[in-house]
Amino acid sequence: MNIEVNNKIFEAKAGETILDVMNRNGIKVPTLCHMKNYFPSGACRMCVVEHENTGRLVTSCSYPVEEGMKVKTHTTRVIEARKMIVELLLSNHPDDCLYCVRNGNCTLQDLAVEHHVTERRVSGVKNNFNKDLSSPSITRDPDKCILCGRCVRVCEEVMGVSAIDYINRGSKTLIGTSFNKGLNTSSCVNCGQCIMVCPTGALSEKCHLNEIQMALNNPSKKVVIQYAPAISVSLAEEFGMEPGRDVNGIMNAALRKIGFDYVFDTSFSADLTIMEESAELIHRITNNGPLPLITSCCPAWVKYAEEFSVDFLPNVSSCKSPQQMLGAIIKSYFAEKIATKPEDIYSVSIMPCTAKKFEAQREDMTHQGITDVDAVMTTRELAQLIRLYGVDMHNIDPEMTDSPHGIRSSAGKLFGGSGGVMEAALRTAYFKLTGKELTEFKIHAVRGLTGRKETQIRIGDLQLGIAVVSGLQNAKILLDEIRDGRNDIHFIEIMACPGGCIAGGGQHIGADESAIMSRLKSLYDIDDRDSIKVSHKNPEVIELYEKFLGEPLGHKSHDLLHTEYKKRDVPL
Amino acid sequence: MKKGIAEILEARGDAKRDSLIPILQEIQENEGFLSQRAIAEVGRRLGIPTSKIYGVATFYNQFRFEPKGKYHIQVCRGTACHVLGSATVLDKLEKLLKAKAGQTTRDGMFSIEVVACIGACGLAPVININGNFHAKVTEQSLVEIIENLKNKEV
Ligand code: SF4
Ligand code: SF4
Ligand code: FES
């Protein structure tokens, strides 16, 4: 069918919305509540256009195309209506943009600029809700919330958690948890996906920068930093470079300039995780389970399991995540090596993730009363720190990481994307079971951003069913199938964030799907380029086992690198 | 006879999410309020997250989430009472008791509920404490009413 937009004819398919057609043809109208690939909610009315056949203003994000329909997108009436919506949204807004984390990256600010809002024509009573600072990961400021509902929808539809929803009605409406208690006592899994879709500063990560700066300024502390596999391919966007560019060397240099004493790579401990987890997989296969084994790298998934999937807790790998493994090694093996007391080490990590902040403060993530990791910053906070210390990312020479925890295999690097843990684990499990390396390392079936991937793999005379899911709603669907009797799956990778850590809740806000794809591609390129493609060939990992740990699943590993999980009592 | 939550849910064996509100009403009738336990129980039975149930319940004024106090004070916010200053009465009451509408004081003594017209417009502004109507309430008389009740307790 054809529809007419601004006097031009465009082709349209039944079932599409006006917005779909406009997007395809480069016609831009502002949207707020709309999210790609979600069912439209029509909550904000920002996207209104004039429906000439009826003379009405309709929301283009939810209005289906009709044969012979004529639409105008920027008539005076439309522009006035949109401007009024912006002005009403601003009328009870706290107006503290200059002190806001999202200053300069805020959809509401952009809309005010776009609609030339230069004076206050409507002034409303300001909200005066309490901030929710209870969560170790997420900070909520309901005063800045414009009630678009995007966070509610991600939490429900992508995460299957529904920790938050609308509370009250009318001018008292706010978004909060059940019983309007703090997020820390709710079912929130700290994934931070709600932050990623929030158009304003109502949601942000709990910031650790002050603590980190204090440690940097403390002469009696050795400040050690590690960064997750996804960081080096995501940071570029924060500095206006092209998405996916690998800035690993530049980042190492920047971290030294800021004052970190040792720069380590979490991909190293991703390799370590693979040594432990593949041993665990083989152990479970040869000892009758429990199977499927489910990965435990993602703390959002782990918390989800402790709340919603308690029946699967025995299946979750006992391995700590790479962040925590490296944290534990830094304060034991490494501390000994540099003859420093673990208390005098301040261990920081950079993660694409807000749930890692929660993970770092879990009680089981300590060893003899000492925390494995002391502070966690997101990719966004790292960018902030780099700016704060005046490091020019465009004019600095790349540097190497430090030994003994700076070398990684490309398998460890793959952890950054959905399917990466699986691919790395299978490469090593194959070697351990057959004594031979895979002839083709790439396992295409588990690559890409798709939320659910499954395949069967042959290792010697073993037939292994594997599944990779991201987005906890997808995990729920898979686990339900297993509850209903499926038994052909032996190993599952679960990541909370859709596409894995490259799309984590601590990443650059405003990245689109193509930017995320570029990050993933960058990881694959590294894997193509690098010479060490399997975790068990990482020389520093081999050395760590020889000099310190002994065997995977051995006594020391058990003590430092493994943990256990328990049911959490929260309102579901 | 008071019915327990389990009993209420049992009686509605195959209830779906569209019977959420009647179920909540019945629970409140029996228990006096919606406890966290009750909401969690209903959520489990109907397959609705507690955040959603709480969201729906707070949309309506009729639901309360704390047990009533020994003295349950209903403040009429109907039109006649509004015209004669019930907003000031409510405000004063909330300040006096340090509790908001829908809440119960920490000592469990008083609870406040806002109600629409209770059909006593001639007495406006009117409040109803455990079935006793207090007519033409002013800030001053309100202080006395509360003081009297408190004195009765010591
Ligand atoms: S952090 Fe994740 S689980 Fe928590 S409220 Fe946000 S989207 Fe929901
Ligand atoms: S998928 Fe990655 S970024 Fe997202 S919560 Fe899990 S570990 Fe964090
Ligand atoms: S974007 Fe269409 S109504 Fe919000």
mmCIF file of C-alpha atoms in Angstrom, chain A residues 186-477:
data_model
loop_
_atom_site.group_PDB
_atom_site.id
_atom_site.type_symbol
_atom_site.label_atom_id
_atom_site.label_comp_id
_atom_site.label_asym_id
_atom_site.label_seq_id
_atom_site.Cartn_x
_atom_site.Cartn_y
_atom_site.Cartn_z
ATOM 1 C CA SER A 186 13.797 -5.836 45.638
ATOM 2 C CA SER A 187 14.194 -8.475 42.958
ATOM 3 C CA CYS A 188 16.321 -6.060 40.879
ATOM 4 C CA VAL A 189 19.309 -7.940 39.484
ATOM 5 C CA ASN A 190 21.373 -4.777 38.978
ATOM 6 C CA CYS A 191 21.796 -5.285 35.235
ATOM 7 C CA GLY A 192 21.505 -1.561 34.538
ATOM 8 C CA GLN A 193 19.529 -2.039 31.338
ATOM 9 C CA CYS A 194 17.033 0.450 32.734
ATOM 10 C CA ILE A 195 19.793 3.072 32.856
ATOM 11 C CA MET A 196 20.548 2.420 29.203
ATOM 12 C CA VAL A 197 17.030 3.349 28.115
ATOM 13 C CA CYS A 198 16.341 6.196 30.539
ATOM 14 C CA PRO A 199 16.090 9.441 28.573
ATOM 15 C CA THR A 200 17.001 11.583 31.587
ATOM 16 C CA GLY A 201 19.151 11.440 34.704
ATOM 17 C CA ALA A 202 16.522 9.575 36.732
ATOM 18 C CA LEU A 203 18.599 6.403 36.618
ATOM 19 C CA SER A 204 22.343 6.121 36.898
ATOM 20 C CA GLU A 205 25.023 3.876 38.328
ATOM 21 C CA LYS A 206 26.202 4.157 41.907
ATOM 22 C CA CYS A 207 29.391 6.123 41.339
ATOM 23 C CA HIS A 208 32.674 4.884 42.853
ATOM 24 C CA LEU A 209 34.924 7.642 41.534
ATOM 25 C CA ASN A 210 35.424 9.416 44.860
ATOM 26 C CA GLU A 211 36.659 6.289 46.602
ATOM 27 C CA ILE A 212 38.945 5.501 43.695
ATOM 28 C CA GLN A 213 40.466 8.987 43.698
ATOM 29 C CA MET A 214 40.991 8.785 47.429
ATOM 30 C CA ALA A 215 42.908 5.534 46.995
ATOM 31 C CA LEU A 216 44.957 7.052 44.167
ATOM 32 C CA ASN A 217 45.907 9.895 46.483
ATOM 33 C CA ASN A 218 46.822 7.584 49.340
ATOM 34 C CA PRO A 219 50.584 6.944 49.260
ATOM 35 C CA SER A 220 50.336 3.825 51.395
ATOM 36 C CA LYS A 221 48.042 2.046 48.927
ATOM 37 C CA LYS A 222 49.083 0.133 45.867
ATOM 38 C CA VAL A 223 46.259 0.740 43.437
ATOM 39 C CA VAL A 224 45.749 -2.087 40.980
ATOM 40 C CA ILE A 225 43.362 -1.947 38.056
ATOM 41 C CA GLN A 226 41.837 -4.620 35.837
ATOM 42 C CA TYR A 227 39.513 -4.134 32.894
ATOM 43 C CA ALA A 228 36.915 -6.447 31.401
ATOM 44 C CA PRO A 229 37.242 -7.856 27.865
ATOM 45 C CA ALA A 230 34.503 -5.584 26.509
ATOM 46 C CA ILE A 231 36.034 -2.302 27.666
ATOM 47 C CA SER A 232 38.762 -1.817 25.090
ATOM 48 C CA VAL A 233 36.293 -2.153 22.215
ATOM 49 C CA SER A 234 33.635 0.084 23.810
ATOM 50 C CA LEU A 235 35.513 3.029 25.294
ATOM 51 C CA ALA A 236 36.249 4.684 21.928
ATOM 52 C CA GLU A 237 32.669 5.896 21.550
ATOM 53 C CA GLU A 238 32.909 7.929 24.750
ATOM 54 C CA PHE A 239 35.616 9.957 23.026
ATOM 55 C CA GLY A 240 33.949 10.382 19.676
ATOM 56 C CA MET A 241 36.010 7.713 17.928
ATOM 57 C CA GLU A 242 34.380 5.194 15.631
ATOM 58 C CA PRO A 243 32.425 2.440 17.387
ATOM 59 C CA GLY A 244 34.269 -0.824 17.915
ATOM 60 C CA ARG A 245 37.769 0.625 17.680
ATOM 61 C CA ASP A 246 40.093 -1.314 19.966
ATOM 62 C CA VAL A 247 41.854 1.224 22.196
ATOM 63 C CA ASN A 248 43.550 -1.287 24.465
ATOM 64 C CA GLY A 249 47.064 0.170 24.337
ATOM 65 C CA ILE A 250 45.871 3.760 24.645
ATOM 66 C CA MET A 251 43.758 2.780 27.619
ATOM 67 C CA ASN A 252 46.730 1.133 29.354
ATOM 68 C CA ALA A 253 48.697 4.340 28.917
ATOM 69 C CA ALA A 254 45.809 6.475 30.154
ATOM 70 C CA LEU A 255 45.402 4.341 33.272
ATOM 71 C CA ARG A 256 49.095 4.754 34.114
ATOM 72 C CA LYS A 257 48.886 8.497 33.563
ATOM 73 C CA ILE A 258 45.980 8.636 36.000
ATOM 74 C CA GLY A 259 48.176 6.916 38.552
ATOM 75 C CA PHE A 260 47.254 3.256 38.739
ATOM 76 C CA ASP A 261 50.291 1.267 39.872
ATOM 77 C CA TYR A 262 49.562 -1.966 38.015
ATOM 78 C CA VAL A 263 47.410 -2.480 34.940
ATOM 79 C CA PHE A 264 45.962 -5.962 34.507
ATOM 80 C CA ASP A 265 43.528 -7.461 32.028
ATOM 81 C CA THR A 266 40.409 -9.306 33.194
ATOM 82 C CA SER A 267 40.657 -11.345 29.969
ATOM 83 C CA PHE A 268 43.612 -13.029 31.691
ATOM 84 C CA SER A 269 41.311 -14.252 34.432
ATOM 85 C CA ALA A 270 38.680 -15.090 31.825
ATOM 86 C CA ASP A 271 41.257 -17.639 30.677
ATOM 87 C CA LEU A 272 41.629 -18.721 34.271
ATOM 88 C CA THR A 273 37.847 -19.081 34.525
ATOM 89 C CA ILE A 274 37.913 -21.293 31.453
ATOM 90 C CA MET A 275 40.530 -23.568 33.024
ATOM 91 C CA GLU A 276 38.343 -24.008 36.078
ATOM 92 C CA GLU A 277 34.988 -24.132 34.334
ATOM 93 C CA SER A 278 36.004 -26.565 31.607
ATOM 94 C CA ALA A 279 37.401 -28.817 34.337
ATOM 95 C CA GLU A 280 34.093 -28.495 36.133
ATOM 96 C CA LEU A 281 32.188 -29.348 32.943
ATOM 97 C CA ILE A 282 34.281 -32.453 32.355
ATOM 98 C CA HIS A 283 33.952 -33.427 35.991
ATOM 99 C CA ARG A 284 30.187 -33.136 35.833
ATOM 100 C CA ILE A 285 29.966 -35.054 32.572
ATOM 101 C CA THR A 286 32.039 -37.909 33.945
ATOM 102 C CA ASN A 287 30.323 -37.890 37.344
ATOM 103 C CA ASN A 288 26.690 -37.786 36.281
ATOM 104 C CA GLY A 289 25.958 -34.118 36.674
ATOM 105 C CA PRO A 290 24.252 -32.063 37.771
ATOM 106 C CA LEU A 291 23.763 -31.007 34.169
ATOM 107 C CA PRO A 292 23.268 -28.762 32.314
ATOM 108 C CA LEU A 293 26.157 -26.769 33.686
ATOM 109 C CA ILE A 294 25.301 -23.064 33.577
ATOM 110 C CA THR A 295 27.914 -20.311 33.466
ATOM 111 C CA SER A 296 28.308 -17.971 36.423
ATOM 112 C CA CYS A 297 30.256 -15.044 34.923
ATOM 113 C CA CYS A 298 27.262 -12.727 34.939
ATOM 114 C CA PRO A 299 26.300 -11.532 38.438
ATOM 115 C CA ALA A 300 22.918 -10.334 37.230
ATOM 116 C CA TRP A 301 22.090 -13.828 36.066
ATOM 117 C CA VAL A 302 23.446 -15.283 39.316
ATOM 118 C CA LYS A 303 21.188 -13.047 41.393
ATOM 119 C CA TYR A 304 18.282 -13.869 39.115
ATOM 120 C CA ALA A 305 18.929 -17.562 39.726
ATOM 121 C CA GLU A 306 19.061 -16.999 43.475
ATOM 122 C CA GLU A 307 15.612 -15.401 43.295
ATOM 123 C CA PHE A 308 13.677 -16.850 40.378
ATOM 124 C CA SER A 309 15.450 -20.108 39.505
ATOM 125 C CA VAL A 310 16.427 -21.568 42.828
ATOM 126 C CA ASP A 311 15.793 -25.024 41.393
ATOM 127 C CA PHE A 312 18.724 -24.459 39.024
ATOM 128 C CA LEU A 313 21.237 -23.268 41.623
ATOM 129 C CA PRO A 314 22.982 -26.685 41.727
ATOM 130 C CA ASN A 315 23.521 -26.307 37.973
ATOM 131 C CA VAL A 316 25.240 -22.938 38.200
ATOM 132 C CA SER A 317 29.012 -23.234 37.966
ATOM 133 C CA SER A 318 30.750 -22.678 41.268
ATOM 134 C CA CYS A 319 33.379 -20.553 39.497
ATOM 135 C CA LYS A 320 33.596 -16.947 40.589
ATOM 136 C CA SER A 321 33.440 -14.501 37.703
ATOM 137 C CA PRO A 322 36.682 -13.363 36.027
ATOM 138 C CA GLN A 323 36.510 -10.046 37.918
ATOM 139 C CA GLN A 324 36.391 -11.825 41.263
ATOM 140 C CA MET A 325 38.955 -14.448 40.321
ATOM 141 C CA LEU A 326 41.488 -11.809 39.396
ATOM 142 C CA GLY A 327 40.579 -9.850 42.511
ATOM 143 C CA ALA A 328 41.269 -12.890 44.666
ATOM 144 C CA ILE A 329 44.552 -13.653 42.880
ATOM 145 C CA ILE A 330 45.733 -10.025 43.158
ATOM 146 C CA LYS A 331 45.277 -10.046 46.923
ATOM 147 C CA SER A 332 46.966 -13.417 47.394
ATOM 148 C CA TYR A 333 49.513 -14.509 44.798
ATOM 149 C CA PHE A 334 50.297 -11.037 43.501
ATOM 150 C CA ALA A 335 50.398 -9.425 46.950
ATOM 151 C CA GLU A 336 52.956 -12.014 47.977
ATOM 152 C CA LYS A 337 54.930 -11.420 44.826
ATOM 153 C CA ILE A 338 55.281 -7.696 45.439
ATOM 154 C CA ALA A 339 55.699 -8.255 49.185
ATOM 155 C CA THR A 340 52.697 -6.140 50.094
ATOM 156 C CA LYS A 341 49.974 -6.898 52.596
ATOM 157 C CA PRO A 342 46.612 -7.542 50.930
ATOM 158 C CA GLU A 343 45.128 -4.733 53.062
ATOM 159 C CA ASP A 344 47.502 -2.297 51.408
ATOM 160 C CA ILE A 345 46.272 -3.134 47.959
ATOM 161 C CA TYR A 346 43.303 -1.238 46.577
ATOM 162 C CA SER A 347 41.847 -3.301 43.793
ATOM 163 C CA VAL A 348 39.737 -1.555 41.165
ATOM 164 C CA SER A 349 38.013 -2.973 38.132
ATOM 165 C CA ILE A 350 36.524 -1.411 35.027
ATOM 166 C CA MET A 351 33.434 -3.219 33.896
ATOM 167 C CA PRO A 352 30.801 -2.657 31.201
ATOM 168 C CA CYS A 353 28.414 -3.555 33.921
ATOM 169 C CA THR A 354 26.552 -2.221 36.934
ATOM 170 C CA ALA A 355 25.879 -5.672 38.407
ATOM 171 C CA LYS A 356 29.619 -6.066 38.958
ATOM 172 C CA LYS A 357 29.360 -3.387 41.639
ATOM 173 C CA PHE A 358 26.857 -5.551 43.415
ATOM 174 C CA GLU A 359 28.979 -8.644 42.893
ATOM 175 C CA ALA A 360 32.077 -7.019 44.370
ATOM 176 C CA GLN A 361 30.264 -6.416 47.639
ATOM 177 C CA ARG A 362 28.703 -9.858 47.948
ATOM 178 C CA GLU A 363 29.626 -11.467 51.202
ATOM 179 C CA ASP A 364 30.970 -14.571 49.514
ATOM 180 C CA MET A 365 33.350 -12.451 47.433
ATOM 181 C CA THR A 366 35.785 -11.977 50.283
ATOM 182 C CA HIS A 367 38.652 -14.009 51.572
ATOM 183 C CA GLN A 368 39.499 -14.005 55.273
ATOM 184 C CA GLY A 369 37.601 -10.772 55.699
ATOM 185 C CA ILE A 370 39.302 -9.013 52.796
ATOM 186 C CA THR A 371 37.289 -8.052 49.739
ATOM 187 C CA ASP A 372 38.516 -9.452 46.433
ATOM 188 C CA VAL A 373 37.662 -6.227 44.614
ATOM 189 C CA ASP A 374 37.330 -2.842 46.330
ATOM 190 C CA ALA A 375 35.741 -0.605 43.730
ATOM 191 C CA VAL A 376 34.129 -1.077 40.352
ATOM 192 C CA MET A 377 33.724 1.570 37.713
ATOM 193 C CA THR A 378 31.683 1.367 34.555
ATOM 194 C CA THR A 379 32.916 2.282 31.089
ATOM 195 C CA ARG A 380 31.149 5.623 31.585
ATOM 196 C CA GLU A 381 32.903 6.297 34.867
ATOM 197 C CA LEU A 382 36.246 5.411 33.315
ATOM 198 C CA ALA A 383 35.629 7.972 30.565
ATOM 199 C CA GLN A 384 34.776 10.486 33.274
ATOM 200 C CA LEU A 385 37.975 9.694 35.165
ATOM 201 C CA ILE A 386 40.052 10.054 32.006
ATOM 202 C CA ARG A 387 38.513 13.484 31.368
ATOM 203 C CA LEU A 388 38.974 14.461 34.991
ATOM 204 C CA TYR A 389 42.698 13.722 34.809
ATOM 205 C CA GLY A 390 43.013 15.551 31.511
ATOM 206 C CA VAL A 391 44.317 12.628 29.507
ATOM 207 C CA ASP A 392 44.072 13.246 25.763
ATOM 208 C CA MET A 393 43.000 9.914 24.304
ATOM 209 C CA HIS A 394 43.700 11.166 20.797
ATOM 210 C CA ASN A 395 47.346 11.984 21.458
ATOM 211 C CA ILE A 396 48.941 9.316 23.562
ATOM 212 C CA ASP A 397 51.148 6.365 22.747
ATOM 213 C CA PRO A 398 49.849 2.873 23.423
ATOM 214 C CA GLU A 399 51.452 0.857 26.212
ATOM 215 C CA MET A 400 51.418 -2.773 27.366
ATOM 216 C CA THR A 401 49.740 -4.298 30.402
ATOM 217 C CA ASP A 402 51.753 -5.417 33.422
ATOM 218 C CA SER A 403 52.790 -8.938 34.260
ATOM 219 C CA PRO A 404 51.926 -11.345 35.757
ATOM 220 C CA HIS A 405 48.235 -10.826 34.912
ATOM 221 C CA GLY A 406 48.332 -8.932 31.638
ATOM 222 C CA ILE A 407 48.541 -11.621 28.969
ATOM 223 C CA ARG A 408 45.372 -13.103 27.575
ATOM 224 C CA SER A 409 44.295 -15.484 24.862
ATOM 225 C CA SER A 410 41.792 -14.271 22.312
ATOM 226 C CA ALA A 411 39.400 -16.837 23.768
ATOM 227 C CA GLY A 412 39.383 -14.849 27.019
ATOM 228 C CA LYS A 413 38.756 -11.670 25.044
ATOM 229 C CA LEU A 414 35.676 -13.258 23.449
ATOM 230 C CA PHE A 415 33.985 -13.223 26.888
ATOM 231 C CA GLY A 416 32.903 -9.687 26.027
ATOM 232 C CA GLY A 417 30.189 -10.864 23.647
ATOM 233 C CA SER A 418 27.314 -13.314 23.965
ATOM 234 C CA GLY A 419 28.599 -16.804 23.114
ATOM 235 C CA GLY A 420 32.179 -15.959 24.003
ATOM 236 C CA VAL A 421 32.366 -17.918 27.226
ATOM 237 C CA MET A 422 30.887 -20.917 25.459
ATOM 238 C CA GLU A 423 33.327 -20.707 22.573
ATOM 239 C CA ALA A 424 36.321 -20.333 24.876
ATOM 240 C CA ALA A 425 35.189 -23.154 27.161
ATOM 241 C CA LEU A 426 34.596 -25.552 24.283
ATOM 242 C CA ARG A 427 38.030 -24.860 22.797
ATOM 243 C CA THR A 428 39.664 -25.864 26.051
ATOM 244 C CA ALA A 429 37.263 -28.706 26.923
ATOM 245 C CA TYR A 430 37.914 -30.198 23.488
ATOM 246 C CA PHE A 431 41.638 -30.147 24.117
ATOM 247 C CA LYS A 432 41.339 -31.602 27.582
ATOM 248 C CA LEU A 433 39.058 -34.408 26.461
ATOM 249 C CA THR A 434 40.783 -35.395 23.220
ATOM 250 C CA GLY A 435 44.348 -34.193 23.690
ATOM 251 C CA LYS A 436 44.028 -32.405 20.355
ATOM 252 C CA GLU A 437 43.183 -28.824 19.408
ATOM 253 C CA LEU A 438 40.061 -28.092 17.394
ATOM 254 C CA THR A 439 40.791 -27.780 13.689
ATOM 255 C CA GLU A 440 38.366 -24.881 13.409
ATOM 256 C CA PHE A 441 38.261 -22.664 16.494
ATOM 257 C CA LYS A 442 35.325 -20.548 15.422
ATOM 258 C CA ILE A 443 31.990 -21.900 16.568
ATOM 259 C CA HIS A 444 29.678 -19.957 14.316
ATOM 260 C CA ALA A 445 26.482 -21.239 15.865
ATOM 261 C CA VAL A 446 27.137 -19.360 19.106
ATOM 262 C CA ARG A 447 28.272 -16.086 17.514
ATOM 263 C CA GLY A 448 26.236 -12.942 16.880
ATOM 264 C CA LEU A 449 23.785 -10.835 18.839
ATOM 265 C CA THR A 450 20.781 -13.165 18.684
ATOM 266 C CA GLY A 451 19.168 -13.672 22.078
ATOM 267 C CA ARG A 452 19.112 -17.418 21.819
ATOM 268 C CA LYS A 453 21.563 -19.766 20.092
ATOM 269 C CA GLU A 454 21.721 -23.544 20.249
ATOM 270 C CA THR A 455 23.732 -26.294 18.647
ATOM 271 C CA GLN A 456 25.115 -29.791 19.092
ATOM 272 C CA ILE A 457 28.876 -30.346 19.255
ATOM 273 C CA ARG A 458 30.840 -33.538 18.888
ATOM 274 C CA ILE A 459 33.879 -33.955 21.135
ATOM 275 C CA GLY A 460 35.461 -37.380 20.625
ATOM 276 C CA ASP A 461 32.585 -39.754 21.249
ATOM 277 C CA LEU A 462 30.709 -37.225 23.293
ATOM 278 C CA GLN A 463 27.655 -35.451 21.902
ATOM 279 C CA LEU A 464 27.231 -32.140 23.682
ATOM 280 C CA GLY A 465 24.124 -29.966 23.482
ATOM 281 C CA ILE A 466 24.887 -26.312 24.085
ATOM 282 C CA ALA A 467 22.774 -23.204 24.393
ATOM 283 C CA VAL A 468 23.665 -19.536 24.656
ATOM 284 C CA VAL A 469 21.100 -17.024 25.819
ATOM 285 C CA SER A 470 21.241 -13.330 26.587
ATOM 286 C CA GLY A 471 18.444 -11.236 28.040
ATOM 287 C CA LEU A 472 17.122 -12.974 31.127
ATOM 288 C CA GLN A 473 13.658 -13.368 29.640
ATOM 289 C CA ASN A 474 15.288 -15.674 27.074
ATOM 290 C CA ALA A 475 16.965 -17.544 29.906
ATOM 291 C CA LYS A 476 13.614 -18.010 31.589
ATOM 292 C CA ILE A 477 12.099 -19.481 28.431
#
